[in-house]
Amino acid sequence: MPRTSRAVKMPIRSASVTDQIAVLLAEEDLIVRGGFNFEPEEDAPAKAVILVGHGGAGYWPHFAGWQRHNPHIANPLDTWSRIVIDRVAVAVGAWTAYPNDLPYLPFQQWAMRAEGLQASPLGILMHPRFGLWHAYRGALLFDREISIQAVATSNHLCGLCAEKPCLNSCPVGAFSGADYAVERCRSHVRKEGATCRDEGCIARNACPHDAYRYPADVQAFHMEAFI
Ligand code: B12
């Protein structure tokens, strides 16, 4: 029997909360992206947080299948994420927060803390396994402490990268390593036939750590949302 189907049948009550969440998310190829307990003196929205997301685009067929049956919904990826992650929250007694909800919650700061990540020169966090090809779809918030340990800071791959092709490849020089010229980037991507629009951000694609690169159609979807 394949390992995944055995994992889905695991008796949920005997597993830790993180294991329960992982099992429920696996049905949609989403993953636990780490978590931590907030310090008591922090101005935090909860006592603990677990981040939900993906490395690579394994979630895409699940989302695309759902979208085929729900073709006219605005912000479809956000809506799908909400449906999936809200359901998990109910099962484990948590509530949810989403990266695009206003006011923005500091998802990247939480991710740095949960997964020991650091920012790439593009602003996107660099992951030791997924490279730049990962994102966060939501957060589970708890009014109790949970048993989870933040991951120690890993080797920062960008620190070992001398050439930094990400900084030399943007056709409009939007990334300086310190700043991101959002409007210059956006007005270029909006142009009909721009490679970044149809195949994804050229700077992000220049990163050599690309084993989990999203397929071009997935990148095009995200660029469309961006413009
Ligand atoms: C507003 C926003 C944008 C804005 C402005 C970014 C900016 N200059 O600050 C725009 C629309 C330009 C944008 C674009 C993209 N974004 Co954006 N964005 C956000 C959002 C919704 C809010 C950021 C924020 O203000 N947070 C509030 C502050 C308090 O939180 P913070 O953790 O301290 O914020 C950090 C970021 O602002 C970061 N930062 C600063 N400058 C830049 C520049 C870029 C490009 C990024 C990604 C981050 C970044 O530094 C802060 C300190 O850590 C976050 C989700 C979130 N809630 O954080 C996603 C988020 C940061 N974006 C993300 C992504 C992936 C992108 C895109 C690559 C999407 C795409 N097209 O595929 C693009 C990049 C453009 C490109 N060329 O491809 C991911 C990053 C994941 C990761 N691996 O690190 C996030 C976390 C969303 C997610 N669902 O995972 N984004």
PDB file of C-alpha atoms and ligand atoms in Angstrom:
ATOM      1  CA  MET A   1       0.000   0.000   0.000  1.00  0.00           C
ATOM      2  CA  PRO A   2       1.453   3.450  -0.837  1.00  0.00           C
ATOM      3  CA  ARG A   3       2.663   5.418   2.191  1.00  0.00           C
ATOM      4  CA  THR A   4       0.333   8.354   1.535  1.00  0.00           C
ATOM      5  CA  SER A   5      -2.874   6.347   1.728  1.00  0.00           C
ATOM      6  CA  ARG A   6      -1.713   4.787   5.017  1.00  0.00           C
ATOM      7  CA  ALA A   7      -0.998   8.274   6.380  1.00  0.00           C
ATOM      8  CA  VAL A   8      -4.524   9.477   5.529  1.00  0.00           C
ATOM      9  CA  LYS A   9      -6.029   6.576   7.493  1.00  0.00           C
ATOM     10  CA  MET A  10      -4.004   7.385  10.652  1.00  0.00           C
ATOM     11  CA  PRO A  11      -6.298   7.561  13.725  1.00  0.00           C
ATOM     12  CA  ILE A  12      -6.543  11.299  14.202  1.00  0.00           C
ATOM     13  CA  ARG A  13      -7.136  11.401  17.968  1.00  0.00           C
ATOM     14  CA  SER A  14      -3.859   9.784  18.971  1.00  0.00           C
ATOM     15  CA  ALA A  15      -1.680  12.099  16.837  1.00  0.00           C
ATOM     16  CA  SER A  16      -0.205  15.466  17.884  1.00  0.00           C
ATOM     17  CA  VAL A  17      -2.014  18.555  16.636  1.00  0.00           C
ATOM     18  CA  THR A  18       0.699  19.137  14.028  1.00  0.00           C
ATOM     19  CA  ASP A  19       0.377  15.563  12.782  1.00  0.00           C
ATOM     20  CA  GLN A  20      -3.414  15.899  12.605  1.00  0.00           C
ATOM     21  CA  ILE A  21      -3.075  19.082  10.583  1.00  0.00           C
ATOM     22  CA  ALA A  22      -0.473  17.527   8.291  1.00  0.00           C
ATOM     23  CA  VAL A  23      -2.752  14.569   7.583  1.00  0.00           C
ATOM     24  CA  LEU A  24      -5.732  16.792   6.789  1.00  0.00           C
ATOM     25  CA  LEU A  25      -3.669  19.112   4.572  1.00  0.00           C
ATOM     26  CA  ALA A  26      -2.081  16.212   2.696  1.00  0.00           C
ATOM     27  CA  GLU A  27      -5.429  15.602   0.993  1.00  0.00           C
ATOM     28  CA  GLU A  28      -4.866  18.875  -0.894  1.00  0.00           C
ATOM     29  CA  ASP A  29      -1.063  18.640  -1.102  1.00  0.00           C
ATOM     30  CA  LEU A  30      -0.645  21.531   1.301  1.00  0.00           C
ATOM     31  CA  ILE A  31       1.863  21.258   4.151  1.00  0.00           C
ATOM     32  CA  VAL A  32       2.575  22.523   7.645  1.00  0.00           C
ATOM     33  CA  ARG A  33       5.193  25.270   7.183  1.00  0.00           C
ATOM     34  CA  GLY A  34       6.195  25.284  10.844  1.00  0.00           C
ATOM     35  CA  GLY A  35       4.885  27.219  13.792  1.00  0.00           C
ATOM     36  CA  PHE A  36       5.701  28.514  17.228  1.00  0.00           C
ATOM     37  CA  ASN A  37       4.267  29.732  20.535  1.00  0.00           C
ATOM     38  CA  PHE A  38       4.240  33.510  20.914  1.00  0.00           C
ATOM     39  CA  GLU A  39       6.026  34.914  23.960  1.00  0.00           C
ATOM     40  CA  PRO A  40       3.555  35.925  26.706  1.00  0.00           C
ATOM     41  CA  GLU A  41       4.653  39.587  26.554  1.00  0.00           C
ATOM     42  CA  GLU A  42       4.258  39.834  22.764  1.00  0.00           C
ATOM     43  CA  ASP A  43       1.488  41.825  21.132  1.00  0.00           C
ATOM     44  CA  ALA A  44       0.273  38.748  19.244  1.00  0.00           C
ATOM     45  CA  PRO A  45      -3.105  37.726  17.818  1.00  0.00           C
ATOM     46  CA  ALA A  46      -3.018  34.318  19.553  1.00  0.00           C
ATOM     47  CA  LYS A  47      -0.960  32.081  21.849  1.00  0.00           C
ATOM     48  CA  ALA A  48       0.389  29.975  18.993  1.00  0.00           C
ATOM     49  CA  VAL A  49       0.508  29.872  15.213  1.00  0.00           C
ATOM     50  CA  ILE A  50       0.994  27.156  12.603  1.00  0.00           C
ATOM     51  CA  LEU A  51       1.648  28.299   9.049  1.00  0.00           C
ATOM     52  CA  VAL A  52       0.108  26.443   6.122  1.00  0.00           C
ATOM     53  CA  GLY A  53       1.474  26.569   2.610  1.00  0.00           C
ATOM     54  CA  HIS A  54       3.298  24.702  -0.085  1.00  0.00           C
ATOM     55  CA  GLY A  55       6.762  24.046  -1.470  1.00  0.00           C
ATOM     56  CA  GLY A  56       6.474  23.647  -5.215  1.00  0.00           C
ATOM     57  CA  ALA A  57       3.076  23.540  -6.921  1.00  0.00           C
ATOM     58  CA  GLY A  58       1.708  20.153  -5.786  1.00  0.00           C
ATOM     59  CA  TYR A  59      -1.457  21.883  -4.564  1.00  0.00           C
ATOM     60  CA  TRP A  60      -2.206  23.166  -8.074  1.00  0.00           C
ATOM     61  CA  PRO A  61      -4.166  20.147  -9.477  1.00  0.00           C
ATOM     62  CA  HIS A  62      -6.390  20.187  -6.358  1.00  0.00           C
ATOM     63  CA  PHE A  63      -7.046  23.897  -6.712  1.00  0.00           C
ATOM     64  CA  ALA A  64      -7.535  23.678 -10.504  1.00  0.00           C
ATOM     65  CA  GLY A  65     -10.012  20.797 -10.083  1.00  0.00           C
ATOM     66  CA  TRP A  66     -12.007  22.845  -7.582  1.00  0.00           C
ATOM     67  CA  GLN A  67     -11.902  25.890  -9.870  1.00  0.00           C
ATOM     68  CA  ARG A  68     -13.289  23.921 -12.810  1.00  0.00           C
ATOM     69  CA  HIS A  69     -16.461  23.386 -10.740  1.00  0.00           C
ATOM     70  CA  ASN A  70     -16.429  26.973  -9.402  1.00  0.00           C
ATOM     71  CA  PRO A  71     -15.425  29.033 -12.443  1.00  0.00           C
ATOM     72  CA  HIS A  72     -16.880  32.430 -11.543  1.00  0.00           C
ATOM     73  CA  ILE A  73     -15.510  32.998  -8.051  1.00  0.00           C
ATOM     74  CA  ALA A  74     -13.407  36.110  -7.432  1.00  0.00           C
ATOM     75  CA  ASN A  75      -9.925  35.587  -5.945  1.00  0.00           C
ATOM     76  CA  PRO A  76     -10.221  31.842  -6.538  1.00  0.00           C
ATOM     77  CA  LEU A  77      -6.947  30.731  -4.908  1.00  0.00           C
ATOM     78  CA  ASP A  78      -7.680  32.721  -1.765  1.00  0.00           C
ATOM     79  CA  THR A  79     -11.209  31.305  -1.686  1.00  0.00           C
ATOM     80  CA  TRP A  80     -10.026  27.718  -2.149  1.00  0.00           C
ATOM     81  CA  SER A  81      -7.358  28.191   0.550  1.00  0.00           C
ATOM     82  CA  ARG A  82      -9.986  29.533   2.904  1.00  0.00           C
ATOM     83  CA  ILE A  83     -12.305  26.566   2.321  1.00  0.00           C
ATOM     84  CA  VAL A  84      -9.514  24.026   2.888  1.00  0.00           C
ATOM     85  CA  ILE A  85      -7.825  25.703   5.854  1.00  0.00           C
ATOM     86  CA  ASP A  86     -11.052  26.738   7.631  1.00  0.00           C
ATOM     87  CA  ARG A  87     -12.086  23.066   7.550  1.00  0.00           C
ATOM     88  CA  VAL A  88      -8.789  22.033   9.164  1.00  0.00           C
ATOM     89  CA  ALA A  89      -9.179  24.773  11.786  1.00  0.00           C
ATOM     90  CA  VAL A  90     -12.582  23.424  12.839  1.00  0.00           C
ATOM     91  CA  ALA A  91     -11.110  19.917  13.190  1.00  0.00           C
ATOM     92  CA  VAL A  92      -8.291  21.038  15.526  1.00  0.00           C
ATOM     93  CA  GLY A  93      -9.975  23.872  17.470  1.00  0.00           C
ATOM     94  CA  ALA A  94      -8.087  26.757  15.860  1.00  0.00           C
ATOM     95  CA  TRP A  95      -9.111  29.877  13.991  1.00  0.00           C
ATOM     96  CA  THR A  96      -7.597  31.202  10.793  1.00  0.00           C
ATOM     97  CA  ALA A  97      -5.806  34.174   9.254  1.00  0.00           C
ATOM     98  CA  TYR A  98      -4.925  34.682   5.603  1.00  0.00           C
ATOM     99  CA  PRO A  99      -1.985  36.465   3.963  1.00  0.00           C
ATOM    100  CA  ASN A 100      -4.098  38.761   1.799  1.00  0.00           C
ATOM    101  CA  ASP A 101      -6.537  39.820   4.515  1.00  0.00           C
ATOM    102  CA  LEU A 102      -6.257  43.413   5.686  1.00  0.00           C
ATOM    103  CA  PRO A 103      -4.620  44.576   7.854  1.00  0.00           C
ATOM    104  CA  TYR A 104      -1.757  42.411   6.618  1.00  0.00           C
ATOM    105  CA  LEU A 105      -0.353  40.076   9.231  1.00  0.00           C
ATOM    106  CA  PRO A 106       3.445  39.591   9.194  1.00  0.00           C
ATOM    107  CA  PHE A 107       3.484  36.218   7.455  1.00  0.00           C
ATOM    108  CA  GLN A 108       7.097  36.522   6.369  1.00  0.00           C
ATOM    109  CA  GLN A 109       8.282  37.464   9.854  1.00  0.00           C
ATOM    110  CA  TRP A 110       6.350  34.485  11.227  1.00  0.00           C
ATOM    111  CA  ALA A 111       7.883  32.250   8.558  1.00  0.00           C
ATOM    112  CA  MET A 112      11.387  33.431   9.398  1.00  0.00           C
ATOM    113  CA  ARG A 113      10.712  32.532  12.988  1.00  0.00           C
ATOM    114  CA  ALA A 114       8.935  29.238  12.319  1.00  0.00           C
ATOM    115  CA  GLU A 115      11.223  27.894   9.624  1.00  0.00           C
ATOM    116  CA  GLY A 116      14.493  29.749  10.219  1.00  0.00           C
ATOM    117  CA  LEU A 117      14.332  31.369   6.765  1.00  0.00           C
ATOM    118  CA  GLN A 118      15.959  34.560   5.525  1.00  0.00           C
ATOM    119  CA  ALA A 119      14.949  36.900   2.723  1.00  0.00           C
ATOM    120  CA  SER A 120      16.440  36.608  -0.761  1.00  0.00           C
ATOM    121  CA  PRO A 121      17.533  39.818  -2.543  1.00  0.00           C
ATOM    122  CA  LEU A 122      14.069  39.729  -4.212  1.00  0.00           C
ATOM    123  CA  GLY A 123      12.184  39.999  -0.919  1.00  0.00           C
ATOM    124  CA  ILE A 124      10.788  36.469  -1.208  1.00  0.00           C
ATOM    125  CA  LEU A 125      12.118  34.163   1.507  1.00  0.00           C
ATOM    126  CA  MET A 126      14.745  31.622   0.464  1.00  0.00           C
ATOM    127  CA  HIS A 127      14.007  28.060   1.598  1.00  0.00           C
ATOM    128  CA  PRO A 128      16.853  25.499   1.918  1.00  0.00           C
ATOM    129  CA  ARG A 129      14.834  22.884   0.007  1.00  0.00           C
ATOM    130  CA  PHE A 130      12.204  24.762  -2.023  1.00  0.00           C
ATOM    131  CA  GLY A 131      14.393  27.709  -3.056  1.00  0.00           C
ATOM    132  CA  LEU A 132      12.112  30.632  -3.998  1.00  0.00           C
ATOM    133  CA  TRP A 133       9.281  28.284  -4.990  1.00  0.00           C
ATOM    134  CA  HIS A 134       7.067  28.251  -1.933  1.00  0.00           C
ATOM    135  CA  ALA A 135       4.347  30.361  -0.337  1.00  0.00           C
ATOM    136  CA  TYR A 136       1.940  30.586   2.559  1.00  0.00           C
ATOM    137  CA  ARG A 137      -1.783  30.002   2.076  1.00  0.00           C
ATOM    138  CA  GLY A 138      -2.956  30.660   5.617  1.00  0.00           C
ATOM    139  CA  ALA A 139      -2.274  30.422   9.336  1.00  0.00           C
ATOM    140  CA  LEU A 140      -3.942  28.421  12.099  1.00  0.00           C
ATOM    141  CA  LEU A 141      -4.135  30.408  15.333  1.00  0.00           C
ATOM    142  CA  PHE A 142      -4.577  28.832  18.751  1.00  0.00           C
ATOM    143  CA  ASP A 143      -5.706  30.206  22.093  1.00  0.00           C
ATOM    144  CA  ARG A 144      -3.517  27.564  23.774  1.00  0.00           C
ATOM    145  CA  GLU A 145       0.142  26.648  23.589  1.00  0.00           C
ATOM    146  CA  ILE A 146       0.929  23.868  21.157  1.00  0.00           C
ATOM    147  CA  SER A 147       3.708  21.334  21.032  1.00  0.00           C
ATOM    148  CA  ILE A 148       5.828  22.574  18.160  1.00  0.00           C
ATOM    149  CA  GLN A 149       9.366  23.825  17.909  1.00  0.00           C
ATOM    150  CA  ALA A 150      10.523  26.575  15.622  1.00  0.00           C
ATOM    151  CA  VAL A 151      13.206  25.313  13.249  1.00  0.00           C
ATOM    152  CA  ALA A 152      16.735  26.659  13.781  1.00  0.00           C
ATOM    153  CA  THR A 153      18.012  29.088  11.137  1.00  0.00           C
ATOM    154  CA  SER A 154      19.328  27.120   8.197  1.00  0.00           C
ATOM    155  CA  ASN A 155      22.185  27.893   5.848  1.00  0.00           C
ATOM    156  CA  HIS A 156      21.051  30.841   3.768  1.00  0.00           C
ATOM    157  CA  LEU A 157      21.554  29.752   0.157  1.00  0.00           C
ATOM    158  CA  CYS A 158      21.678  33.383  -1.063  1.00  0.00           C
ATOM    159  CA  GLY A 159      24.644  33.955   1.256  1.00  0.00           C
ATOM    160  CA  LEU A 160      26.517  31.230  -0.638  1.00  0.00           C
ATOM    161  CA  CYS A 161      25.529  32.555  -4.086  1.00  0.00           C
ATOM    162  CA  ALA A 162      28.253  34.817  -5.481  1.00  0.00           C
ATOM    163  CA  GLU A 163      26.735  35.612  -8.897  1.00  0.00           C
ATOM    164  CA  LYS A 164      23.240  36.547  -7.714  1.00  0.00           C
ATOM    165  CA  PRO A 165      21.633  36.106 -11.151  1.00  0.00           C
ATOM    166  CA  CYS A 166      18.311  37.195  -9.612  1.00  0.00           C
ATOM    167  CA  LEU A 167      19.675  40.733  -9.335  1.00  0.00           C
ATOM    168  CA  ASN A 168      21.025  40.887 -12.890  1.00  0.00           C
ATOM    169  CA  SER A 169      18.136  39.522 -14.888  1.00  0.00           C
ATOM    170  CA  CYS A 170      15.070  41.711 -14.364  1.00  0.00           C
ATOM    171  CA  PRO A 171      14.414  43.450 -17.734  1.00  0.00           C
ATOM    172  CA  VAL A 172      13.530  46.716 -15.959  1.00  0.00           C
ATOM    173  CA  GLY A 173      16.011  46.494 -13.073  1.00  0.00           C
ATOM    174  CA  ALA A 174      13.263  46.373 -10.446  1.00  0.00           C
ATOM    175  CA  PHE A 175      15.384  44.674  -7.770  1.00  0.00           C
ATOM    176  CA  SER A 176      18.402  46.370  -6.246  1.00  0.00           C
ATOM    177  CA  GLY A 177      18.877  43.880  -3.411  1.00  0.00           C
ATOM    178  CA  ALA A 178      17.690  46.513  -0.954  1.00  0.00           C
ATOM    179  CA  ASP A 179      14.568  47.826  -2.714  1.00  0.00           C
ATOM    180  CA  TYR A 180      11.874  46.559  -4.996  1.00  0.00           C
ATOM    181  CA  ALA A 181      10.502  49.050  -7.544  1.00  0.00           C
ATOM    182  CA  VAL A 182       6.979  47.645  -7.487  1.00  0.00           C
ATOM    183  CA  GLU A 183       5.403  50.047  -9.991  1.00  0.00           C
ATOM    184  CA  ARG A 184       8.243  49.696 -12.522  1.00  0.00           C
ATOM    185  CA  CYS A 185       7.841  45.910 -12.274  1.00  0.00           C
ATOM    186  CA  ARG A 186       4.053  46.010 -12.513  1.00  0.00           C
ATOM    187  CA  SER A 187       3.883  48.333 -15.525  1.00  0.00           C
ATOM    188  CA  HIS A 188       6.336  46.095 -17.405  1.00  0.00           C
ATOM    189  CA  VAL A 189       4.468  42.891 -16.493  1.00  0.00           C
ATOM    190  CA  ARG A 190       1.205  44.497 -17.678  1.00  0.00           C
ATOM    191  CA  LYS A 191       2.564  44.780 -21.219  1.00  0.00           C
ATOM    192  CA  GLU A 192       1.005  42.319 -23.642  1.00  0.00           C
ATOM    193  CA  GLY A 193       3.582  39.634 -24.522  1.00  0.00           C
ATOM    194  CA  ALA A 194       5.956  40.345 -21.604  1.00  0.00           C
ATOM    195  CA  THR A 195       7.767  37.088 -20.747  1.00  0.00           C
ATOM    196  CA  CYS A 196       7.292  37.766 -17.029  1.00  0.00           C
ATOM    197  CA  ARG A 197       3.547  37.904 -17.578  1.00  0.00           C
ATOM    198  CA  ASP A 198       3.260  34.678 -19.563  1.00  0.00           C
ATOM    199  CA  GLU A 199       6.007  32.582 -17.941  1.00  0.00           C
ATOM    200  CA  GLY A 200       6.671  34.184 -14.558  1.00  0.00           C
ATOM    201  CA  CYS A 201       9.129  36.615 -12.984  1.00  0.00           C
ATOM    202  CA  ILE A 202      12.459  36.370 -14.861  1.00  0.00           C
ATOM    203  CA  ALA A 203      14.435  37.330 -11.742  1.00  0.00           C
ATOM    204  CA  ARG A 204      12.795  34.602  -9.653  1.00  0.00           C
ATOM    205  CA  ASN A 205      13.353  32.098 -12.454  1.00  0.00           C
ATOM    206  CA  ALA A 206      17.050  33.013 -12.626  1.00  0.00           C
ATOM    207  CA  CYS A 207      17.649  31.471  -9.187  1.00  0.00           C
ATOM    208  CA  PRO A 208      19.668  28.232  -9.588  1.00  0.00           C
ATOM    209  CA  HIS A 209      17.782  26.507  -6.714  1.00  0.00           C
ATOM    210  CA  ASP A 210      14.904  25.596  -8.967  1.00  0.00           C
ATOM    211  CA  ALA A 211      14.000  21.949  -8.271  1.00  0.00           C
ATOM    212  CA  TYR A 212      10.548  23.081  -7.053  1.00  0.00           C
ATOM    213  CA  ARG A 213       9.956  25.733  -9.744  1.00  0.00           C
ATOM    214  CA  TYR A 214       6.244  26.192 -10.500  1.00  0.00           C
ATOM    215  CA  PRO A 215       5.103  25.229 -14.026  1.00  0.00           C
ATOM    216  CA  ALA A 216       4.729  28.184 -16.408  1.00  0.00           C
ATOM    217  CA  ASP A 217       0.904  28.183 -16.288  1.00  0.00           C
ATOM    218  CA  VAL A 218       0.963  28.356 -12.477  1.00  0.00           C
ATOM    219  CA  GLN A 219       3.432  31.242 -12.630  1.00  0.00           C
ATOM    220  CA  ALA A 220       1.272  33.016 -15.207  1.00  0.00           C
ATOM    221  CA  PHE A 221      -1.733  32.721 -12.868  1.00  0.00           C
ATOM    222  CA  HIS A 222       0.213  34.379 -10.026  1.00  0.00           C
ATOM    223  CA  MET A 223       1.555  37.124 -12.296  1.00  0.00           C
ATOM    224  CA  GLU A 224      -1.979  37.848 -13.507  1.00  0.00           C
ATOM    225  CA  ALA A 225      -3.090  38.181  -9.872  1.00  0.00           C
ATOM    226  CA  PHE A 226      -0.107  40.472  -9.225  1.00  0.00           C
ATOM    227  CA  ILE A 227      -0.960  42.884 -12.062  1.00  0.00           C
TER     228      ILE A 227
HETATM  229  C1  B12 B   1       1.633  43.509  -0.260  1.00  0.00           C
HETATM  230  C2  B12 B   1       2.303  42.278  -0.803  1.00  0.00           C
HETATM  231  C3  B12 B   1       2.929  42.364  -2.022  1.00  0.00           C
HETATM  232  C4  B12 B   1       3.022  43.676  -2.796  1.00  0.00           C
HETATM  233  C5  B12 B   1       4.142  44.562  -2.283  1.00  0.00           C
HETATM  234  C6  B12 B   1       5.384  43.875  -1.696  1.00  0.00           C
HETATM  235  C7  B12 B   1       6.256  44.911  -0.942  1.00  0.00           C
HETATM  236  N1  B12 B   1       7.036  45.677  -1.653  1.00  0.00           N
HETATM  237  O1  B12 B   1       6.160  45.021   0.254  1.00  0.00           O
HETATM  238  C8  B12 B   1       3.180  43.189  -4.245  1.00  0.00           C
HETATM  239  C9  B12 B   1       1.807  43.141  -4.886  1.00  0.00           C
HETATM  240  C10 B12 B   1       4.113  43.971  -5.120  1.00  0.00           C
HETATM  241  C11 B12 B   1       3.668  41.760  -4.024  1.00  0.00           C
HETATM  242  C12 B12 B   1       4.223  41.009  -5.010  1.00  0.00           C
HETATM  243  C13 B12 B   1       4.607  39.694  -4.872  1.00  0.00           C
HETATM  244  N2  B12 B   1       4.487  38.941  -3.769  1.00  0.00           N
HETATM  245 CO1  B12 B   1       3.743  39.585  -2.100  1.00  0.00          CO
HETATM  246  N3  B12 B   1       2.831  39.962  -0.524  1.00  0.00           N
HETATM  247  C14 B12 B   1       2.295  41.048  -0.077  1.00  0.00           C
HETATM  248  C15 B12 B   1       1.572  40.748   1.261  1.00  0.00           C
HETATM  249  C16 B12 B   1       0.098  40.473   0.940  1.00  0.00           C
HETATM  250  C17 B12 B   1       1.678  41.779   2.332  1.00  0.00           C
HETATM  251  C18 B12 B   1       3.131  42.255   2.667  1.00  0.00           C
HETATM  252  C19 B12 B   1       3.085  43.045   3.947  1.00  0.00           C
HETATM  253  O2  B12 B   1       3.031  44.269   3.906  1.00  0.00           O
HETATM  254  N4  B12 B   1       3.027  42.357   5.094  1.00  0.00           N
HETATM  255  C20 B12 B   1       2.879  43.015   6.373  1.00  0.00           C
HETATM  256  C21 B12 B   1       4.235  43.085   7.066  1.00  0.00           C
HETATM  257  C22 B12 B   1       4.061  43.697   8.489  1.00  0.00           C
HETATM  258  O3  B12 B   1       4.650  41.706   7.208  1.00  0.00           O
HETATM  259  P1  B12 B   1       6.185  41.284   7.108  1.00  0.00           P
HETATM  260  O4  B12 B   1       6.253  39.782   7.222  1.00  0.00           O
HETATM  261  O5  B12 B   1       7.000  42.060   8.037  1.00  0.00           O
HETATM  262  O6  B12 B   1       6.465  41.783   5.603  1.00  0.00           O
HETATM  263  C23 B12 B   1       7.615  41.547   4.922  1.00  0.00           C
HETATM  264  C24 B12 B   1       7.386  41.835   3.454  1.00  0.00           C
HETATM  265  O7  B12 B   1       6.779  43.089   3.281  1.00  0.00           O
HETATM  266  C25 B12 B   1       8.799  41.792   2.978  1.00  0.00           C
HETATM  267  N5  B12 B   1       9.042  42.496   1.727  1.00  0.00           N
HETATM  268  C26 B12 B   1       9.540  43.688   1.586  1.00  0.00           C
HETATM  269  N6  B12 B   1       9.708  43.965   0.304  1.00  0.00           N
HETATM  270  C27 B12 B   1       9.300  42.899  -0.415  1.00  0.00           C
HETATM  271  C28 B12 B   1       9.263  42.647  -1.775  1.00  0.00           C
HETATM  272  C29 B12 B   1       8.728  41.423  -2.246  1.00  0.00           C
HETATM  273  C30 B12 B   1       8.696  41.138  -3.707  1.00  0.00           C
HETATM  274  C31 B12 B   1       8.245  40.465  -1.320  1.00  0.00           C
HETATM  275  C32 B12 B   1       7.665  39.165  -1.810  1.00  0.00           C
HETATM  276  C33 B12 B   1       8.326  40.743   0.063  1.00  0.00           C
HETATM  277  C34 B12 B   1       8.849  41.963   0.492  1.00  0.00           C
HETATM  278  O8  B12 B   1       9.602  42.311   4.037  1.00  0.00           O
HETATM  279  C35 B12 B   1       8.800  42.432   5.202  1.00  0.00           C
HETATM  280  C36 B12 B   1       9.660  42.032   6.386  1.00  0.00           C
HETATM  281  O9  B12 B   1       9.904  40.654   6.435  1.00  0.00           O
HETATM  282  C37 B12 B   1       2.329  39.438   1.692  1.00  0.00           C
HETATM  283  C38 B12 B   1       1.533  38.540   2.639  1.00  0.00           C
HETATM  284  C39 B12 B   1       1.694  39.018   4.067  1.00  0.00           C
HETATM  285  N7  B12 B   1       0.606  39.083   4.793  1.00  0.00           N
HETATM  286  O10 B12 B   1       2.789  39.347   4.515  1.00  0.00           O
HETATM  287  C40 B12 B   1       2.661  38.803   0.334  1.00  0.00           C
HETATM  288  C41 B12 B   1       3.916  37.948   0.196  1.00  0.00           C
HETATM  289  C42 B12 B   1       5.064  38.631   0.912  1.00  0.00           C
HETATM  290  N8  B12 B   1       4.143  37.974  -1.250  1.00  0.00           N
HETATM  291  C43 B12 B   1       4.578  36.865  -1.727  1.00  0.00           C
HETATM  292  C44 B12 B   1       4.877  36.624  -3.100  1.00  0.00           C
HETATM  293  C45 B12 B   1       5.239  35.185  -3.466  1.00  0.00           C
HETATM  294  C46 B12 B   1       4.836  37.645  -4.039  1.00  0.00           C
HETATM  295  C47 B12 B   1       5.110  37.503  -5.548  1.00  0.00           C
HETATM  296  C48 B12 B   1       6.373  36.729  -5.884  1.00  0.00           C
HETATM  297  C49 B12 B   1       3.841  36.860  -6.152  1.00  0.00           C
HETATM  298  C50 B12 B   1       3.956  36.353  -7.574  1.00  0.00           C
HETATM  299  N9  B12 B   1       3.831  37.167  -8.533  1.00  0.00           N
HETATM  300  O11 B12 B   1       4.095  35.172  -7.753  1.00  0.00           O
HETATM  301  C51 B12 B   1       5.176  38.958  -6.032  1.00  0.00           C
HETATM  302  C52 B12 B   1       6.576  39.516  -6.349  1.00  0.00           C
HETATM  303  C53 B12 B   1       6.582  40.227  -7.642  1.00  0.00           C
HETATM  304  C54 B12 B   1       7.293  39.486  -8.729  1.00  0.00           C
HETATM  305  N10 B12 B   1       8.085  40.199  -9.477  1.00  0.00           N
HETATM  306  O12 B12 B   1       7.113  38.313  -8.902  1.00  0.00           O
HETATM  307  C55 B12 B   1       4.704  35.808  -0.649  1.00  0.00           C
HETATM  308  C56 B12 B   1       6.161  35.555  -0.293  1.00  0.00           C
HETATM  309  C57 B12 B   1       6.396  34.090   0.006  1.00  0.00           C
HETATM  310  C58 B12 B   1       7.831  33.801   0.234  1.00  0.00           C
HETATM  311  N11 B12 B   1       8.283  32.709  -0.342  1.00  0.00           N
HETATM  312  O13 B12 B   1       8.517  34.527   0.895  1.00  0.00           O
HETATM  313  C59 B12 B   1       3.809  36.401   0.500  1.00  0.00           C
HETATM  314  C60 B12 B   1       4.254  36.062   1.918  1.00  0.00           C
HETATM  315  C61 B12 B   1       2.369  35.893   0.230  1.00  0.00           C
HETATM  316  C62 B12 B   1       2.155  34.412   0.354  1.00  0.00           C
HETATM  317  N12 B12 B   1       0.922  34.007   0.087  1.00  0.00           N
HETATM  318  O14 B12 B   1       2.993  33.614   0.671  1.00  0.00           O
HETATM  319  N13 B12 B   1       3.432  41.335  -2.742  1.00  0.00           N
END
